Coordinates of C-alpha atoms in Angstrom, one line a residue:
X24 CA 8.9 -8.2 -29.0
X25 CA 10.7 -7.3 -25.8
X26 CA 13.3 -5.4 -27.8
X27 CA 10.6 -3.6 -29.7
X28 CA 9.0 -2.5 -26.5
X29 CA 12.3 -1.3 -25.2
X30 CA 13.0 0.8 -28.3
X31 CA 9.5 2.3 -28.1
X32 CA 10.0 3.1 -24.4
X33 CA 13.4 4.7 -25.1
X34 CA 12.1 6.8 -28.0
X35 CA 9.2 7.9 -25.9
X36 CA 11.5 8.9 -23.0
X37 CA 13.9 10.8 -25.3
X38 CA 11.1 12.8 -26.9
X39 CA 9.6 13.6 -23.6
X40 CA 13.0 14.6 -22.1
X41 CA 13.7 16.9 -25.1
X42 CA 10.2 18.5 -24.6
X43 CA 10.8 18.9 -20.9
X44 CA 14.1 20.8 -21.5
X45 CA 12.2 23.4 -23.6
X46 CA 9.2 23.7 -21.4
X47 CA 10.7 25.5 -18.5
X48 CA 13.9 27.6 -18.5
X49 CA 13.9 29.0 -15.0
X50 CA 13.6 27.7 -11.4
X51 CA 10.1 27.7 -9.9
X52 CA 7.1 26.1 -11.4
X53 CA 3.5 27.2 -11.9
X54 CA 0.9 24.4 -11.7
X55 CA -0.1 23.3 -15.2
X56 CA -0.6 20.1 -17.2
X57 CA 3.2 19.7 -17.3
X58 CA 2.9 19.0 -13.6
X59 CA 1.4 15.6 -14.5
X60 CA 4.2 14.7 -17.0
X61 CA 6.7 12.9 -14.6
X62 CA 4.2 10.4 -13.1
X63 CA 2.5 9.9 -16.5
X64 CA 5.9 9.1 -18.1
X65 CA 6.9 6.8 -15.3
X66 CA 3.6 4.9 -15.5
X67 CA 3.6 4.5 -19.3
X68 CA 7.3 3.4 -19.4
X69 CA 6.6 0.9 -16.6
X70 CA 3.8 -0.6 -18.6
X71 CA 5.8 -0.7 -21.8
X72 CA 9.1 -2.0 -20.4
X73 CA 8.0 -3.8 -17.2
X74 CA 11.1 -2.1 -15.6
X75 CA 9.7 -0.2 -12.6
X76 CA 13.1 1.1 -11.3
X77 CA 14.2 2.6 -14.7
X78 CA 10.7 3.9 -15.4
X79 CA 10.6 5.8 -12.1
X80 CA 14.0 7.2 -12.6
X81 CA 13.0 8.4 -16.1
X82 CA 10.0 10.2 -14.7
X83 CA 12.1 11.8 -11.9
X84 CA 14.7 12.9 -14.5
X85 CA 12.0 14.6 -16.6
X86 CA 10.4 16.2 -13.6
X87 CA 13.7 17.7 -12.3
X88 CA 14.6 18.8 -15.8
X89 CA 11.3 20.8 -15.9
X90 CA 12.4 22.5 -12.7
X91 CA 16.1 23.0 -13.7
X92 CA 15.5 24.1 -17.3
X93 CA 17.9 21.5 -18.9
X94 CA 18.4 17.7 -18.8
X95 CA 22.0 17.8 -17.7
X96 CA 21.3 19.9 -14.6
X97 CA 18.1 17.8 -14.2
X98 CA 20.1 14.6 -14.1
X99 CA 22.7 15.8 -11.6
X100 CA 20.1 17.5 -9.3
X101 CA 17.9 14.4 -9.4
X102 CA 20.9 12.3 -8.2
X103 CA 22.6 14.5 -5.6
X104 CA 19.5 16.4 -4.2
X105 CA 16.2 14.6 -4.7
X106 CA 17.3 10.9 -4.4
X107 CA 19.8 11.6 -1.6
X108 CA 17.1 13.7 0.1
X109 CA 14.6 10.8 -0.1
X110 CA 17.1 8.4 1.5
X111 CA 18.2 10.9 4.2
X112 CA 14.6 11.5 5.4
X113 CA 14.4 10.0 8.9
X114 CA 11.1 8.2 8.3
X115 CA 12.2 6.8 4.9
X116 CA 15.5 5.6 6.3
X117 CA 13.6 3.9 9.1
X118 CA 11.3 2.1 6.6
X119 CA 14.3 0.9 4.6
X120 CA 16.1 -0.4 7.6
X121 CA 12.9 -2.0 9.0
X122 CA 12.1 -3.6 5.6
X123 CA 15.7 -5.1 5.3
X124 CA 15.7 -6.3 8.9
X125 CA 12.3 -7.9 8.3
X126 CA 13.7 -9.6 5.2
X127 CA 16.4 -10.9 7.4
X128 CA 13.9 -12.4 9.8
X129 CA 12.0 -14.1 7.0
X130 CA 15.4 -15.5 5.7
X131 CA 16.1 -16.7 9.2
X132 CA 12.8 -18.5 9.8
X133 CA 13.0 -20.0 6.3
X134 CA 16.5 -21.4 7.0
X135 CA 15.7 -22.8 10.4
X136 CA 12.7 -24.7 9.1
X137 CA 10.2 -22.7 11.1
X138 CA 8.4 -21.4 8.1
X139 CA 7.9 -24.9 6.8
X140 CA 6.7 -25.9 10.3
X141 CA 4.1 -23.1 10.2
X142 CA 3.0 -24.3 6.7
X143 CA 2.6 -27.9 7.9
X144 CA 0.7 -26.8 11.0
X145 CA -1.6 -24.5 9.0
X146 CA -2.2 -27.0 6.2
X147 CA -4.2 -29.2 8.7
X148 CA -6.9 -26.5 8.6
X149 CA -6.5 -25.1 5.1
X150 CA -6.2 -27.8 2.4
X151 CA -7.8 -26.1 -0.6
X152 CA -7.3 -23.0 -2.6
X153 CA -10.3 -21.3 -1.0
X154 CA -9.3 -22.0 2.6
X155 CA -5.7 -21.0 1.9
X156 CA -6.9 -17.6 0.5
X157 CA -9.3 -17.1 3.3
X158 CA -6.5 -17.8 5.8
X159 CA -4.4 -15.2 4.1
X160 CA -7.2 -12.6 4.2
X161 CA -8.0 -13.4 7.8
X162 CA -4.3 -12.7 8.8
X163 CA -4.5 -9.4 6.9
X164 CA -7.6 -8.5 8.9
X165 CA -6.0 -9.4 12.2
X166 CA -2.8 -7.3 11.7
X167 CA -4.6 -4.0 11.5
X168 CA -2.2 -1.6 13.3
X169 CA 0.1 -0.7 10.4
X170 CA -0.1 -1.4 6.7
X171 CA 3.7 -1.8 6.2
X172 CA 3.9 -4.4 9.0
X173 CA 0.7 -6.1 7.7
X174 CA 2.1 -6.4 4.1
X175 CA 5.5 -7.7 5.1
X176 CA 4.2 -10.2 7.6
X177 CA 1.3 -11.7 5.7
X178 CA 3.0 -11.8 2.3
X179 CA 6.2 -13.3 3.5
X180 CA 4.6 -15.8 5.8
X181 CA 1.9 -17.1 3.5
X182 CA 3.9 -17.1 0.2
X183 CA 5.4 -20.7 0.6
X184 CA 2.0 -22.0 1.8
X185 CA 0.0 -20.5 -1.1
X186 CA 2.6 -21.7 -3.6
X187 CA 1.9 -25.3 -2.4
X188 CA -1.8 -24.7 -3.0
X189 CA -1.1 -23.4 -6.6
X190 CA -2.4 -19.9 -5.7
X191 CA -0.7 -17.5 -8.1
X192 CA 1.6 -14.8 -6.8
X193 CA -0.6 -12.2 -8.4
X194 CA -3.6 -13.4 -6.4
X195 CA -1.5 -13.5 -3.2
X196 CA -0.3 -10.0 -3.7
X197 CA -3.8 -8.8 -4.4
X198 CA -5.1 -10.3 -1.1
X199 CA -2.1 -8.8 0.8
X200 CA -2.5 -5.4 -0.8
X201 CA -6.3 -5.3 -0.3
X202 CA -6.2 -6.3 3.4
X203 CA -3.3 -3.9 4.3
X204 CA -4.1 -0.2 3.8
X205 CA -7.9 -0.8 3.6
X206 CA -7.8 -2.5 7.0
X207 CA -5.3 -0.2 8.7
X208 CA -7.1 2.9 7.4
X209 CA -10.4 2.1 9.0
X210 CA -9.1 0.4 12.2
X211 CA -10.2 2.1 15.4
X212 CA -6.6 2.5 16.5
X213 CA -3.8 2.4 14.0
X214 CA -1.0 4.5 12.6
X215 CA -3.4 5.6 9.8
X216 CA -6.3 6.6 12.1
X217 CA -4.0 8.8 14.2
X218 CA -2.6 10.5 11.1
X219 CA -6.1 11.2 9.8
X220 CA -7.2 12.7 13.1
X221 CA -4.2 14.9 13.3
X222 CA -4.9 16.4 9.9
X223 CA -8.3 17.6 11.1
X224 CA -6.9 19.4 14.2
X225 CA -6.0 22.5 12.2
X226 CA -9.4 23.1 10.5
X227 CA -11.2 22.3 13.7
X228 CA -9.2 24.9 15.7
X229 CA -9.7 27.5 12.9
X230 CA -13.5 27.1 13.0
X231 CA -13.5 26.6 16.8
X232 CA -15.3 23.2 16.4
X233 CA -15.8 21.5 19.8
X234 CA -16.1 17.9 18.7
X235 CA -13.1 15.6 19.2
X236 CA -11.5 14.7 15.9
X237 CA -11.4 11.1 17.0
X238 CA -15.2 11.1 17.2
X239 CA -15.4 12.5 13.7
X240 CA -13.0 9.8 12.5
X241 CA -15.1 7.0 14.1
X242 CA -18.2 8.4 12.5
X243 CA -16.5 8.4 9.1
X244 CA -15.5 4.7 9.2
X245 CA -18.7 3.4 7.7
X246 CA -18.5 6.0 4.9
X247 CA -15.0 4.7 3.7
X248 CA -16.8 2.9 0.9
X249 CA -13.8 1.9 -1.1
X250 CA -12.0 0.4 1.9
X251 CA -15.1 -1.4 3.2
X252 CA -16.2 -2.7 -0.2
X253 CA -12.6 -3.8 -1.1
X254 CA -12.5 -6.0 2.0
X255 CA -16.0 -7.4 1.2
X256 CA -14.9 -7.9 -2.5
X257 CA -11.9 -10.0 -1.4
X258 CA -13.9 -12.2 0.9
X259 CA -16.7 -12.7 -1.7
X260 CA -14.2 -13.3 -4.5
X261 CA -12.5 -16.0 -2.5
X262 CA -15.8 -17.6 -1.3
X263 CA -17.5 -17.6 -4.7
X264 CA -14.3 -18.9 -6.4
X265 CA -14.8 -16.6 -9.4
X266 CA -12.1 -14.6 -11.2
X267 CA -12.1 -12.3 -14.2
X268 CA -9.7 -10.3 -16.3
X269 CA -5.9 -10.9 -16.1
X270 CA -6.4 -12.4 -12.6
X271 CA -8.4 -15.3 -14.1
X272 CA -5.5 -16.0 -16.6
X273 CA -3.0 -15.9 -13.8
X274 CA -5.0 -18.2 -11.5
X275 CA -5.7 -20.6 -14.4
X276 CA -2.0 -20.8 -15.2
X277 CA -1.1 -21.5 -11.6
X278 CA -3.8 -24.1 -11.1
X279 CA -3.2 -26.0 -14.3
X280 CA 0.7 -25.8 -14.5
X281 CA 1.8 -25.1 -11.0
X282 CA 3.6 -22.0 -12.3
X283 CA 2.8 -19.4 -9.6
X284 CA 4.7 -16.7 -11.7
X285 CA 4.2 -15.8 -15.3
X286 CA 6.8 -16.9 -17.8
X287 CA 8.5 -13.5 -18.1
X288 CA 8.0 -12.4 -14.5
X289 CA 10.6 -10.4 -12.7
X290 CA 9.8 -11.0 -9.0
X291 CA 10.4 -8.2 -6.6
X292 CA 12.7 -10.4 -4.5
X293 CA 15.3 -12.9 -5.4
X294 CA 13.7 -16.3 -4.8
X295 CA 17.0 -18.1 -4.8
X296 CA 18.2 -16.1 -1.8
X297 CA 15.1 -16.7 0.2
X298 CA 14.4 -20.3 -0.7
X299 CA 17.7 -22.1 -1.0
X300 CA 18.2 -22.6 2.7
X301 CA 14.6 -23.5 3.4
X302 CA 14.6 -26.1 0.6
X303 CA 17.6 -27.8 2.1
X304 CA 16.4 -27.6 5.7
X305 CA 13.5 -30.0 6.7
X306 CA 10.5 -28.6 8.6
X307 CA 11.0 -28.0 12.3
X308 CA 8.5 -27.1 15.0
X309 CA 6.3 -24.2 14.0
X310 CA 7.4 -22.2 17.0
X311 CA 10.8 -21.6 15.3
X312 CA 8.9 -19.4 12.9
X313 CA 6.0 -18.5 15.1
X314 CA 8.0 -17.0 18.0
X315 CA 9.8 -14.4 15.8
X316 CA 6.6 -13.4 14.0
X317 CA 4.6 -13.1 17.2
X318 CA 7.5 -11.3 18.8
X319 CA 7.7 -8.7 16.0
X320 CA 3.9 -8.0 16.3
X321 CA 4.1 -7.7 20.1
X322 CA 7.2 -5.5 20.1
X323 CA 5.6 -3.2 17.5
X324 CA 2.6 -2.7 19.8
X325 CA 4.9 -2.3 22.8
X326 CA 7.0 0.2 20.9
X327 CA 4.0 2.3 19.9
X328 CA 2.9 2.4 23.6
X329 CA 6.4 3.3 24.9
X330 CA 7.0 6.1 22.3
X331 CA 3.4 7.4 22.7
X332 CA 3.6 7.4 26.5
X333 CA 7.1 9.1 26.5
X334 CA 5.7 11.9 24.3
X335 CA 3.2 12.8 27.0
X336 CA 5.8 13.6 29.5
X337 CA 4.4 14.2 33.0
X338 CA 0.8 14.0 31.9
X339 CA -1.2 11.5 34.0
X340 CA -4.7 12.0 32.5
X341 CA -4.4 10.5 29.0
X342 CA -6.4 8.2 26.7
X343 CA -5.4 5.4 24.3
X344 CA -5.8 8.0 21.5
X345 CA -3.3 10.3 23.2
X346 CA -0.8 7.5 23.4
X347 CA -1.2 6.4 19.7
X348 CA -1.2 10.0 18.4
X349 CA 2.1 10.7 20.2
X350 CA 3.7 7.4 19.1
X351 CA 6.5 7.0 16.7
X352 CA 5.6 4.1 14.4
X353 CA 8.9 4.2 12.6
X354 CA 10.9 3.8 15.8
X355 CA 8.5 1.0 17.0
X356 CA 8.9 -0.9 13.8
X357 CA 12.7 -0.5 13.9
X358 CA 13.0 -1.7 17.5
X359 CA 10.7 -4.6 16.8
X360 CA 12.6 -5.8 13.7
X361 CA 16.1 -5.7 15.1
X362 CA 15.3 -7.0 18.5
X363 CA 13.3 -9.9 16.9
X364 CA 16.3 -10.5 14.6
X365 CA 18.5 -11.0 17.6
X366 CA 15.9 -13.3 19.3
X367 CA 15.5 -15.3 16.1
X368 CA 19.3 -15.9 15.8
X369 CA 19.5 -16.9 19.5
X370 CA 16.5 -19.2 19.1
X371 CA 18.0 -20.9 16.0
X372 CA 21.4 -21.3 17.6
X373 CA 20.1 -22.2 21.1
X374 CA 18.0 -25.0 19.7
X375 CA 21.0 -26.2 17.7
X376 CA 19.1 -25.9 14.4
X377 CA 21.7 -23.5 12.9
X378 CA 25.2 -22.5 13.7
X379 CA 25.9 -18.9 14.4
X380 CA 27.5 -18.5 11.0
X381 CA 24.6 -20.2 9.3
X382 CA 22.1 -18.0 11.2
X383 CA 23.9 -14.8 10.1
X384 CA 24.2 -16.0 6.5
X385 CA 20.5 -16.7 6.5
X386 CA 19.7 -13.2 7.9
X387 CA 22.0 -11.5 5.4
X388 CA 20.5 -13.5 2.5
X389 CA 17.0 -12.4 3.6
X390 CA 18.1 -8.8 3.7
X391 CA 19.7 -9.0 0.3
X392 CA 16.5 -10.3 -1.2
X393 CA 14.8 -6.9 -0.5
X394 CA 17.5 -4.7 -2.1
X395 CA 15.6 -4.2 -5.4
X396 CA 12.4 -3.4 -3.5
X397 CA 14.2 -0.8 -1.3
X398 CA 15.7 0.9 -4.4
X399 CA 12.2 1.1 -6.0
X400 CA 10.8 2.5 -2.7
X401 CA 13.5 5.3 -2.8
X402 CA 12.5 6.1 -6.4
X403 CA 8.8 6.2 -5.4
X404 CA 9.5 8.6 -2.6
X405 CA 11.7 10.7 -4.9
X406 CA 8.9 10.9 -7.4
X407 CA 6.6 12.2 -4.6
X408 CA 9.0 15.0 -3.8
X409 CA 9.3 15.9 -7.5
X410 CA 5.5 16.0 -7.8
X411 CA 5.4 18.2 -4.7
X412 CA 7.9 20.7 -6.3
X413 CA 5.9 20.7 -9.6
X414 CA 2.7 21.3 -7.6
X415 CA 1.0 18.3 -9.2
X416 CA -1.6 18.0 -6.4
X417 CA -2.5 21.7 -6.5
X418 CA -3.1 21.4 -10.3
X419 CA -5.4 18.4 -9.8
X420 CA -7.3 20.1 -7.0
X421 CA -7.7 23.2 -9.2
X422 CA -9.3 21.1 -12.0
X423 CA -12.0 20.0 -9.6
X424 CA -12.7 23.3 -8.0
X425 CA -15.0 24.6 -10.7
X426 CA -17.5 21.7 -10.5
X427 CA -18.0 21.4 -6.7
X428 CA -21.4 21.6 -5.1
X429 CA -22.6 20.2 -1.7
X430 CA -24.2 17.2 -3.4
X431 CA -21.2 16.3 -5.6
X432 CA -18.6 17.2 -3.0
X433 CA -18.0 13.6 -1.7
X434 CA -17.8 12.1 -5.3
X435 CA -15.6 14.9 -6.7
X436 CA -13.3 14.7 -3.6
X437 CA -13.1 10.9 -4.0
X438 CA -12.0 11.2 -7.7
X439 CA -9.5 14.0 -6.9
X440 CA -7.9 12.1 -4.1
X441 CA -7.7 9.0 -6.3
X442 CA -6.0 11.1 -9.1
X443 CA -3.5 12.6 -6.7
X444 CA -2.7 9.3 -5.1
X445 CA -2.3 7.6 -8.4
X446 CA 0.0 10.3 -9.7
X447 CA 2.2 10.7 -6.6
X448 CA 2.0 7.1 -5.4
X449 CA 1.4 8.2 -1.8
X450 CA -1.9 7.9 0.2
X451 CA -0.5 9.8 3.1
X452 CA 0.8 12.7 0.9
X453 CA -2.7 12.8 -0.7
X454 CA -4.4 13.0 2.7
X455 CA -2.0 15.6 4.0
X456 CA -2.8 17.7 0.9
X457 CA -6.5 17.2 0.7
X458 CA -7.8 17.3 4.3
X459 CA -6.6 20.8 5.1
X460 CA -8.1 22.0 1.8
X461 CA -11.4 20.1 1.6
X462 CA -12.4 20.2 5.2
X463 CA -12.6 24.1 5.3
X464 CA -14.0 24.1 1.7
X465 CA -16.9 21.8 2.6
X466 CA -17.8 23.9 5.7
X467 CA -17.8 27.1 3.7
X468 CA -19.7 25.5 0.8
X469 CA -22.6 24.3 2.9
X470 CA -23.0 27.8 4.4
X471 CA -24.2 26.8 7.9
X472 CA -22.7 26.7 11.4
X473 CA -19.4 24.7 11.4
X474 CA -20.5 22.5 14.4
X475 CA -23.7 21.7 12.5
X476 CA -21.8 21.0 9.2
X477 CA -19.6 18.3 10.7
X478 CA -22.7 16.3 11.9
X479 CA -24.0 16.0 8.3
X480 CA -23.6 12.8 6.2
X481 CA -22.1 15.0 3.4
X482 CA -19.2 16.3 5.6
X483 CA -18.5 12.9 7.2
X484 CA -18.6 11.1 3.8
X485 CA -16.4 13.8 2.2
X486 CA -13.8 13.4 4.9
X487 CA -14.0 9.6 4.4
X488 CA -13.8 10.0 0.6
X489 CA -10.4 11.5 0.9
X490 CA -9.1 8.4 2.7
X491 CA -11.0 6.0 0.3
X492 CA -9.8 7.9 -2.8
X493 CA -6.2 7.9 -1.6
X494 CA -6.3 4.2 -1.0
X495 CA -8.1 3.6 -4.4
X496 CA -5.5 5.6 -6.3
X497 CA -2.7 3.9 -4.4
X498 CA -4.1 0.5 -5.4
X499 CA -4.1 1.4 -9.1
X500 CA -0.7 3.1 -9.2
X501 CA 2.5 1.2 -10.1
X502 CA 4.6 3.9 -8.3
X503 CA 2.8 3.4 -5.0
X504 CA 5.0 2.4 -2.1
X505 CA 2.4 0.0 -0.6
X506 CA 1.8 -1.6 -4.0
X507 CA 5.6 -2.1 -4.3
X508 CA 5.8 -3.6 -0.8
X509 CA 2.8 -6.0 -1.6
X510 CA 4.6 -7.2 -4.7
X511 CA 7.8 -7.6 -2.7
X512 CA 6.4 -9.5 0.2
X513 CA 4.4 -11.8 -2.1
X514 CA 7.4 -12.4 -4.4
X515 CA 5.3 -11.2 -7.4
X516 CA 6.3 -9.4 -10.5
X517 CA 5.3 -5.8 -9.8
X518 CA 3.7 -4.9 -13.1
X519 CA 1.8 -8.3 -13.1
X520 CA 0.5 -7.4 -9.7
X521 CA -0.7 -4.0 -10.9
X522 CA -2.3 -5.4 -14.1
X523 CA -4.2 -8.1 -12.3
X524 CA -5.3 -6.0 -9.4
X525 CA -6.5 -3.0 -11.5
X526 CA -9.8 -4.5 -12.8
X527 CA -10.8 -5.5 -9.3
X528 CA -9.8 -2.1 -7.9
X529 CA -11.7 -0.3 -10.7
X530 CA -14.8 -2.4 -10.1
X531 CA -14.8 -1.6 -6.4
X532 CA -13.9 2.0 -7.0
X533 CA -16.7 2.4 -9.5
X534 CA -19.2 0.9 -7.1
X535 CA -18.0 3.1 -4.2
X536 CA -18.3 6.2 -6.4
X537 CA -21.8 5.6 -7.8
X538 CA -23.5 3.7 -5.0
X539 CA -21.6 5.3 -2.2
X540 CA -20.5 8.9 -2.6
X541 CA -23.0 10.0 -5.3
X542 CA -26.0 8.5 -3.5
X543 CA -24.9 9.8 -0.1
X544 CA -24.5 13.3 -1.6
X545 CA -28.1 13.2 -2.9
X546 CA -29.5 12.1 0.5
X547 CA -29.8 8.4 0.2
X548 CA -29.5 6.3 3.4
X549 CA -26.1 4.8 4.2
X550 CA -27.7 1.3 4.5
X551 CA -29.2 1.5 1.0
X552 CA -25.8 2.6 -0.4
X553 CA -23.8 -0.2 1.3
X554 CA -26.5 -2.8 0.5
X555 CA -26.5 -1.9 -3.2
X556 CA -22.7 -1.9 -3.2
X557 CA -22.5 -5.4 -1.8
X558 CA -25.2 -6.5 -4.3
X559 CA -23.2 -5.0 -7.2
X560 CA -20.1 -6.9 -6.1
X561 CA -22.0 -10.2 -6.1
X562 CA -23.5 -9.4 -9.5
X563 CA -20.2 -8.4 -11.0
X564 CA -18.6 -11.7 -9.8
X565 CA -21.5 -13.7 -11.1
X566 CA -21.6 -11.9 -14.5
X567 CA -17.9 -11.6 -15.3
X568 CA -16.3 -14.2 -13.0
X569 CA -15.3 -17.6 -14.3
X570 CA -14.8 -20.7 -12.1
X571 CA -11.3 -22.3 -11.6
X572 CA -10.2 -25.9 -11.1
X573 CA -10.1 -26.7 -7.4
X574 CA -6.8 -27.5 -5.6
X575 CA -6.2 -29.5 -2.5
X576 CA -3.2 -30.4 -0.4
X577 CA -2.7 -34.1 -0.1

């Protein structure tokens, strides 16, 4: 069966590549349905073959072949221009280096017994599947300042603990993914909130709008229906102990057999590299793991403050928003990860838990465990660049332009943002494309004074729908960087994570669309919308959810 799928995938790719070579014979590309071909091919191949890395590269090859006019030039250009360009980008390089260093930290605290110590300390308070999942979700809510840091911290720290409670890796990665971007994106201060505010600056200056963009962002938070309802869904899903779709099968397998991964799973990190040292080493005091984790969180906050304050120069009259907006989150994460690595090594050696050689070996093994994930991240970023060159987002926006009206603006914007995010695999790219287009469009469409327009629920919910749609598409897409990181940190098979998360994301997305953005567009109260949304989540879990055997730590 696996060979049959491989042959089907290879045949599909060859036919698509041959078509791509004929579709465009000159540089430059006009937006058309062909703009959707690379992400569609990557997604279909990923689902057929379960090989994310190869599937992404196949989509990239087809996309560059469309631009170059032939598959040979497309192959060489994809390798020496697009992929190299993705790695050379300063922000991308920082994320890769941070991710690998963080893998080193996790390898270190696993080898020194600190991770086991945290698990033993936590197990006093969480002895069942429900309390273990709630603890994981709570940690996701607390680490709100950055989705990357959130994902890597929560997934890696909770994975050994949830394994003991027979919580499937698929469920762990769902909780991690659903309390990362949805939380960071609506946090009062985070890397996401600052990015969204900065995107509004241009339209506000053009229309001479007086309101501070931060105030607009704060007013938009309640209207981020997908993000709000996703967090609520996670908590209700855990509390009610109800699962449905592929997630129910995954959880049932884990509860009954103890197999936290499916039989044919291909985890996003090498469990042998991460777990060998921790299996041999007995549990030590929880501070051997807690100090490095607390340190990386503290240093990230400190790094954000230092870089933000330095960007202000001699300015003395500044706000927290000014500091965060001027901060360099990539630099902050890099500083935090590598300084913490040094502290973790000194802690392990100083307490005579590990020798210097053992500590370095553990750090390197942890780093090596993330090599596959980093390769897939590079492919995901490259796919985004290819989609940018093919004007994929412009084509999707043009499809929605003919059906816009003030009442439907929030709903259509939500769907368009979701489609772009799903196709490109990037929430931030989606927001950077949509906000400069949709904000002026909504002001002109409503035909009243700009300062009055931004006070209306339609404008605020439209702005929020860009964010919600971007996160929704991100959650559904197998080529999304945050989805990849969630699989990585949780040690889950990437395609299994996408398949099990998809029904839950579609449920929440559908509720957000109909009871959120459509109802708000037609004048319904926010409280009616959010109340009906929560009610629908409870109803969906009661109607479709099935109970699971309960697990307890002894």
